[in-house]
Amino acid sequence: MKTQSKAIIAHVMFTRLKLNQHLDCLERDVLKKVSEQENNALQKMGIISRDLKGKEDRIDDLYKGFIKMQNHASELQIFLGTKEFELEVRRRENEIDELAKGDSLDINCTVFQENIELASFTCDVSSFGEIGLQITPSTTIYTKPKEQQAQTIVEGNTFDDINLKLVNEVKFAGSYVWGCAILEDDTLCIACPNTKTLLLKNTYESLLHKIILPDKPYDITYINEQTLAVTTSNYSSTIFIVNLKTKKVEKTINTEYRFYGISFSDGNLIIHSSDVGLISLNLESGRITELGIGNKVFDAYVAVHDGKIYCTNPAGQSIHCYNVNKSLAWKFKEKSLIAPRGIAVDKKGMVYVGDQRGGNVLIISPDGSKHRVIKIDMIPRPRTLSFNKARTRLLICGEDGTVGIFVIT
């Protein structure tokens, strides 16, 4: 119950943060437009005011000259001066008439027409959502033997009962997908190498953000609610640390290794390199450690769970699981497995692998002894996977941009 409550609170807080950010953006946009409108109007009024002041000063000078002329000039000079004065005044009147005919003397008022959807927001949206209690029949059986000793037997689903149930299908049209991550609030992060972007969508397919990267992204891992780590393709040795709040790359890590799949555990990035296999990169110190395990192959992905490291080997058509002490826990190899790529692990240690060329998703038991092959018609080439342990949801992405969110049943 505490875990579920924490997940709900985290989701509400994240939603509130997104609403605040969106409203802040709208407010800044309106204030900017008001300021620009005011500055433009004041600038225009200043030009007209200076023009009218110049005309006023000219007429005042003519009037003063006319008074002096009346006191000191002859009648002929007064007559000629009067004619010149009348012509000058008429020219100024014509100029003012031209101003009046245009829009220069119109009264400008800044008005605000409020968005009716925003105005009705406080009335139409009465809550973040409904909180309820879902009750599921218990599988606990109470037995009372002759000795009057109580035993409690808790039954769970067997490995053969596990299945994937589609919750939602999302399309990333025109995107070529190599990496993905599903955040605790079910926000989807997709790495698109063909456009050098990270795309963020919610489960209702609304595009939240598009983050432009300096290089083609390969794989993504979730560090915290504000940060992602991204490896790059094209035999690149660069890692980007992306801030989801600012939508920018806040740090670039350059190394001598060529990277592919990436995962995060206890302050360290666990990354597959085609040069040395698996390495560990500490985010605080920047120290890189070659772990001495994994395979020196291209396009291998990695996942971490309870200290164990899981990685795919596309060239060897196999899956490897390593213990905390780096010894090999198990190796899975099956003739139906053609090109294993993305890998994810759930809370129980179940392993999920995308077989891109085989067109299937494999589920492997925690000890590597059993497996199931599941065909997902909507995703013909499953490339990359990510697991939301807070909500027990599996994200499966096809290379063509078709994405499915599944619950484990």
XYZ file of C-alpha atoms in Angstrom:
409
model
C 0.000 0.000 0.000
C 2.839 2.421 0.833
C 4.479 1.787 -2.543
C 1.188 2.385 -4.362
C 0.521 5.561 -2.354
C 4.022 6.879 -3.083
C 3.548 6.165 -6.795
C 0.202 8.034 -6.833
C 1.687 11.006 -4.949
C 4.685 11.095 -7.291
C 2.379 11.051 -10.318
C 0.229 13.892 -8.920
C 3.319 15.959 -8.103
C 4.771 15.375 -11.572
C 1.454 16.331 -13.192
C 1.301 19.482 -11.035
C 4.855 20.355 -12.088
C 3.991 19.987 -15.775
C 0.869 22.135 -15.317
C 2.891 24.815 -13.512
C 5.548 24.786 -16.219
C 2.932 25.044 -18.947
C 1.074 27.891 -17.203
C 4.375 29.697 -16.547
C 5.152 29.437 -20.259
C 1.706 30.805 -21.176
C 2.110 33.655 -18.670
C 5.546 34.599 -20.019
C 4.164 34.607 -23.561
C 1.252 36.911 -22.637
C 3.465 39.292 -20.633
C 5.936 39.465 -23.501
C 3.170 40.301 -25.988
C 1.709 42.972 -23.660
C 5.140 44.535 -23.215
C 5.836 44.517 -26.964
C 2.421 46.027 -27.724
C 2.914 48.747 -25.121
C 6.426 49.600 -26.331
C 5.297 49.776 -29.972
C 2.356 52.043 -29.093
C 4.506 54.333 -26.927
C 7.143 54.554 -29.642
C 4.516 55.496 -32.241
C 2.927 58.041 -29.894
C 6.351 59.557 -29.197
C 7.025 60.077 -32.907
C 3.626 61.739 -33.466
C 4.009 63.867 -30.328
C 7.425 65.142 -31.409
C 6.054 65.914 -34.890
C 3.107 67.887 -33.496
C 5.382 69.694 -31.050
C 7.605 70.749 -33.955
C 4.618 72.098 -35.861
C 3.410 73.923 -32.755
C 6.817 75.524 -32.209
C 6.957 76.615 -35.879
C 3.533 78.272 -35.713
C 4.492 79.952 -32.430
C 7.660 81.342 -34.050
C 5.607 82.660 -36.996
C 3.149 84.331 -34.631
C 5.931 86.046 -32.679
C 7.500 87.209 -35.948
C 4.133 88.520 -37.160
C 3.701 90.600 -33.961
C 7.153 92.145 -34.387
C 6.413 92.854 -38.040
C 3.208 94.730 -37.143
C 5.126 96.964 -34.750
C 8.087 97.817 -36.966
C 7.380 97.046 -40.659
C 5.747 99.141 -43.345
C 2.246 98.396 -44.610
C 3.650 96.675 -47.731
C 5.933 94.517 -45.633
C 3.027 93.676 -43.341
C 0.895 92.711 -46.348
C 3.560 90.462 -47.836
C 4.425 88.945 -44.433
C 0.761 88.217 -43.763
C 0.482 86.278 -47.047
C 3.597 84.229 -46.188
C 2.233 83.605 -42.691
C -1.100 82.372 -44.115
C 0.689 80.006 -46.547
C 2.823 78.549 -43.759
C -0.175 78.068 -41.454
C -2.124 76.428 -44.310
C 0.757 73.966 -44.901
C 0.796 73.005 -41.226
C -3.003 72.578 -41.244
C -2.757 70.289 -44.290
C -0.136 68.180 -42.534
C -2.388 67.832 -39.490
C -5.326 66.941 -41.768
C -3.192 64.157 -43.301
C -2.443 62.821 -39.848
C -6.142 62.879 -38.975
C -7.103 61.051 -42.195
C -4.762 58.159 -41.365
C -4.668 56.130 -38.154
C -1.936 58.176 -36.501
C -4.330 60.018 -34.184
C -6.482 56.982 -33.402
C -6.773 56.040 -29.744
C -4.914 52.783 -29.024
C -6.134 50.550 -26.215
C -4.558 47.241 -25.184
C -7.271 44.602 -24.765
C -7.114 41.031 -23.494
C -9.424 38.289 -24.714
C -9.113 35.404 -22.305
C -9.053 31.836 -23.635
C -12.472 30.414 -22.750
C -10.955 27.001 -22.117
C -8.625 28.528 -19.553
C -11.462 30.495 -18.002
C -13.509 27.333 -17.517
C -10.560 25.288 -16.230
C -11.309 25.871 -12.552
C -14.935 24.864 -13.082
C -14.512 21.953 -15.479
C -11.532 20.296 -13.771
C -12.592 19.490 -10.240
C -9.880 16.989 -9.274
C -6.606 15.361 -10.308
C -8.431 12.027 -10.459
C -10.412 9.637 -8.349
C -8.824 7.666 -5.529
C -10.361 4.281 -4.955
C -9.542 0.926 -3.445
C -9.320 -1.992 -5.841
C -10.078 -5.235 -4.075
C -8.781 -8.502 -5.513
C -9.792 -11.867 -4.060
C -7.001 -13.245 -1.887
C -5.087 -16.344 -2.952
C -4.180 -17.092 0.673
C -5.614 -20.392 1.945
C -5.935 -21.059 5.651
C -5.700 -24.692 6.737
C -6.112 -26.108 10.243
C -4.617 -29.570 10.772
C -5.302 -31.873 13.735
C -2.492 -30.316 15.764
C -4.455 -27.006 15.567
C -1.414 -25.350 13.908
C -2.285 -22.749 11.284
C -0.489 -22.698 7.962
C -0.758 -19.995 5.354
C -0.122 -20.904 1.729
C 0.295 -18.060 -0.711
C -0.139 -19.073 -4.308
C 1.248 -17.032 -7.188
C 1.261 -17.228 -10.933
C 3.685 -19.770 -12.346
C 6.150 -18.838 -15.090
C 3.951 -20.520 -17.699
C 1.014 -18.290 -16.679
C 2.853 -15.020 -17.351
C 1.538 -13.004 -20.264
C 1.628 -9.491 -21.701
C -1.589 -7.458 -21.827
C -1.647 -4.366 -24.049
C -2.626 -1.198 -22.170
C -1.994 1.385 -24.856
C -0.495 1.715 -28.319
C 1.398 4.868 -29.273
C 2.673 5.890 -32.701
C 5.845 7.863 -33.351
C 5.262 8.418 -37.063
C 8.353 8.911 -39.176
C 10.655 8.008 -36.298
C 13.428 5.450 -36.337
C 13.681 4.131 -32.765
C 16.778 2.611 -31.149
C 16.385 3.435 -27.465
C 13.576 4.045 -24.984
C 12.768 4.690 -21.333
C 9.454 4.767 -19.484
C 9.426 7.082 -16.456
C 7.603 6.461 -13.185
C 4.636 8.582 -14.336
C 4.476 6.591 -17.618
C 6.029 9.386 -19.692
C 7.635 7.788 -22.742
C 11.136 8.835 -23.858
C 12.162 7.713 -27.323
C 15.600 8.020 -28.982
C 15.335 8.801 -32.698
C 18.735 8.695 -34.446
C 17.405 9.771 -37.852
C 16.331 13.179 -36.475
C 18.887 13.507 -33.617
C 16.039 13.960 -31.149
C 14.557 12.668 -27.926
C 10.759 12.590 -28.122
C 8.670 12.692 -24.950
C 5.020 11.615 -25.013
C 2.456 10.676 -22.429
C 0.327 7.554 -22.717
C -2.437 9.573 -24.410
C -0.069 10.315 -27.317
C 0.312 14.019 -26.564
C 3.786 15.137 -27.609
C 5.187 16.849 -24.525
C 8.622 17.829 -25.753
C 11.158 17.368 -28.533
C 14.765 17.671 -27.393
C 17.341 18.280 -30.122
C 20.712 16.599 -29.497
C 24.148 17.396 -30.959
C 24.513 13.802 -32.201
C 22.396 10.756 -33.036
C 21.090 9.068 -29.854
C 21.388 5.302 -29.432
C 20.008 4.244 -26.050
C 18.502 5.956 -22.982
C 18.449 5.257 -19.273
C 16.388 6.911 -16.529
C 18.476 8.436 -13.719
C 15.796 10.385 -11.823
C 12.599 12.329 -12.522
C 14.605 15.174 -14.085
C 17.556 13.442 -15.733
C 18.300 10.976 -18.530
C 21.607 9.593 -19.794
C 21.942 9.010 -23.544
C 24.544 7.097 -25.543
C 25.210 8.128 -29.136
C 25.486 6.125 -32.350
C 27.810 6.303 -35.369
C 30.570 4.586 -33.374
C 30.478 7.570 -31.028
C 32.191 7.686 -27.634
C 29.965 10.445 -26.210
C 27.348 10.341 -23.455
C 24.819 13.155 -22.985
C 23.247 13.941 -19.606
C 19.882 15.511 -20.459
C 17.876 17.686 -18.067
C 14.149 17.064 -18.590
C 13.239 20.307 -16.813
C 15.292 22.590 -19.056
C 14.995 20.273 -22.104
C 18.722 20.682 -22.724
C 21.959 18.709 -22.583
C 23.446 19.790 -19.256
C 26.607 17.703 -19.491
C 28.635 15.958 -22.201
C 30.950 13.076 -21.283
C 33.611 12.213 -23.856
C 35.492 8.903 -23.616
C 37.623 6.591 -25.740
C 34.972 3.850 -25.916
C 32.282 3.181 -28.509
C 28.958 2.836 -26.703
C 25.621 1.110 -27.313
C 23.177 -0.001 -24.582
C 23.068 1.830 -21.239
C 21.519 1.315 -17.784
C 21.746 3.024 -14.383
C 22.286 1.587 -10.907
C 23.446 3.080 -7.580
C 25.028 6.210 -9.026
C 26.766 4.388 -11.865
C 26.056 4.110 -15.561
C 26.504 0.540 -16.796
C 27.280 0.740 -20.505
C 28.064 -1.759 -23.214
C 31.110 -0.995 -25.342
C 32.079 -2.854 -28.494
C 35.725 -2.258 -27.508
C 35.896 -3.860 -24.044
C 32.445 -5.250 -23.193
C 30.770 -3.761 -20.113
C 32.056 -0.696 -18.274
C 30.912 1.290 -15.231
C 30.957 5.108 -15.181
C 30.466 6.854 -11.840
C 28.405 10.017 -12.376
C 29.817 11.825 -9.347
C 33.543 11.196 -9.861
C 33.525 10.530 -13.609
C 35.674 7.442 -13.046
C 35.388 4.713 -15.698
C 35.958 1.061 -14.757
C 36.232 -1.801 -17.235
C 34.256 -4.660 -15.668
C 35.921 -7.439 -17.644
C 32.599 -9.049 -18.580
C 30.249 -8.856 -21.544
C 30.977 -9.314 -25.226
C 32.864 -7.090 -27.655
C 30.017 -6.837 -30.149
C 27.898 -4.136 -31.766
C 24.273 -3.239 -30.887
C 24.237 -4.948 -27.480
C 21.890 -3.671 -24.765
C 22.160 -3.896 -20.978
C 19.889 -3.903 -17.893
C 20.603 -3.975 -14.146
C 18.465 -5.478 -11.365
C 19.410 -6.146 -7.722
C 23.092 -5.775 -8.567
C 22.972 -8.311 -11.377
C 23.860 -7.220 -14.905
C 21.972 -8.577 -17.907
C 23.150 -8.040 -21.481
C 22.337 -9.206 -24.983
C 24.785 -10.604 -27.518
C 23.358 -10.131 -31.029
C 26.357 -11.734 -32.712
C 26.298 -14.798 -30.458
C 22.476 -14.911 -30.372
C 22.493 -15.218 -26.585
C 21.623 -13.520 -23.289
C 24.061 -13.290 -20.357
C 23.397 -12.681 -16.665
C 26.263 -11.760 -14.312
C 26.268 -11.860 -10.515
C 27.324 -8.963 -8.302
C 30.841 -10.458 -8.125
C 30.940 -10.474 -11.971
C 30.755 -14.258 -12.234
C 28.437 -15.666 -14.910
C 25.083 -16.550 -13.311
C 23.613 -18.031 -16.490
C 23.724 -17.891 -20.252
C 20.626 -18.303 -22.389
C 20.881 -19.500 -25.976
C 17.977 -20.770 -28.064
C 17.785 -21.586 -31.768
C 14.640 -19.459 -32.159
C 16.570 -16.397 -30.905
C 17.924 -14.634 -34.003
C 18.926 -11.042 -33.166
C 18.460 -10.093 -29.480
C 18.553 -6.343 -28.910
C 16.780 -4.461 -26.096
C 16.490 -6.005 -22.641
C 14.488 -5.170 -19.490
C 14.019 -6.821 -16.085
C 10.960 -6.580 -13.828
C 10.754 -6.497 -10.028
C 10.717 -10.295 -9.780
C 13.784 -10.763 -11.948
C 11.876 -11.847 -15.057
C 13.856 -10.923 -18.169
C 12.264 -9.515 -21.339
C 14.210 -9.407 -24.610
C 13.306 -7.959 -28.003
C 14.294 -10.242 -30.892
C 14.354 -7.688 -33.701
C 14.890 -10.026 -36.637
C 12.883 -12.873 -35.137
C 9.925 -10.539 -34.566
C 9.276 -11.866 -31.050
C 9.623 -10.922 -27.394
C 11.240 -13.527 -25.141
C 10.427 -13.879 -21.454
C 13.172 -15.659 -19.490
C 12.832 -16.931 -15.918
C 15.063 -15.359 -13.213
C 17.400 -18.363 -13.190
C 17.572 -18.541 -17.003
C 16.216 -22.092 -17.084
C 12.843 -21.381 -18.712
C 11.640 -19.145 -21.474
C 8.557 -18.214 -23.439
C 8.284 -16.713 -26.916
C 5.524 -14.152 -27.463
C 4.550 -12.788 -30.863
C 3.243 -9.204 -30.874
C 1.608 -8.528 -34.230
C 1.478 -4.748 -33.810
C 5.262 -4.611 -33.279
C 6.829 -6.751 -36.040
C 10.436 -5.738 -35.205
C 10.763 -5.206 -31.416
C 14.018 -3.307 -30.924
C 14.197 -1.784 -27.448
C 12.442 -2.255 -24.083
C 12.094 -0.488 -20.734
C 10.325 -1.482 -17.511
C 8.466 0.860 -15.140
C 8.908 -0.918 -11.815
C 6.757 1.621 -9.961
C 3.701 0.701 -12.047
C 4.700 -2.736 -13.337
C 4.500 -1.707 -16.974
C 6.646 -2.855 -19.876
C 7.430 -0.536 -22.781
C 8.215 -2.299 -26.067
C 9.323 -0.233 -29.067
C 9.537 -1.360 -32.649
C 12.292 0.019 -34.825
C 9.614 1.630 -37.030
C 8.244 3.818 -34.203
C 5.340 1.559 -33.159
C 5.212 1.478 -29.366
C 3.183 -0.658 -26.979
C 2.701 -0.352 -23.217
C 1.943 -3.674 -21.526
C 1.107 -4.927 -18.050
C 2.401 -8.267 -16.842
C -0.479 -10.663 -16.091
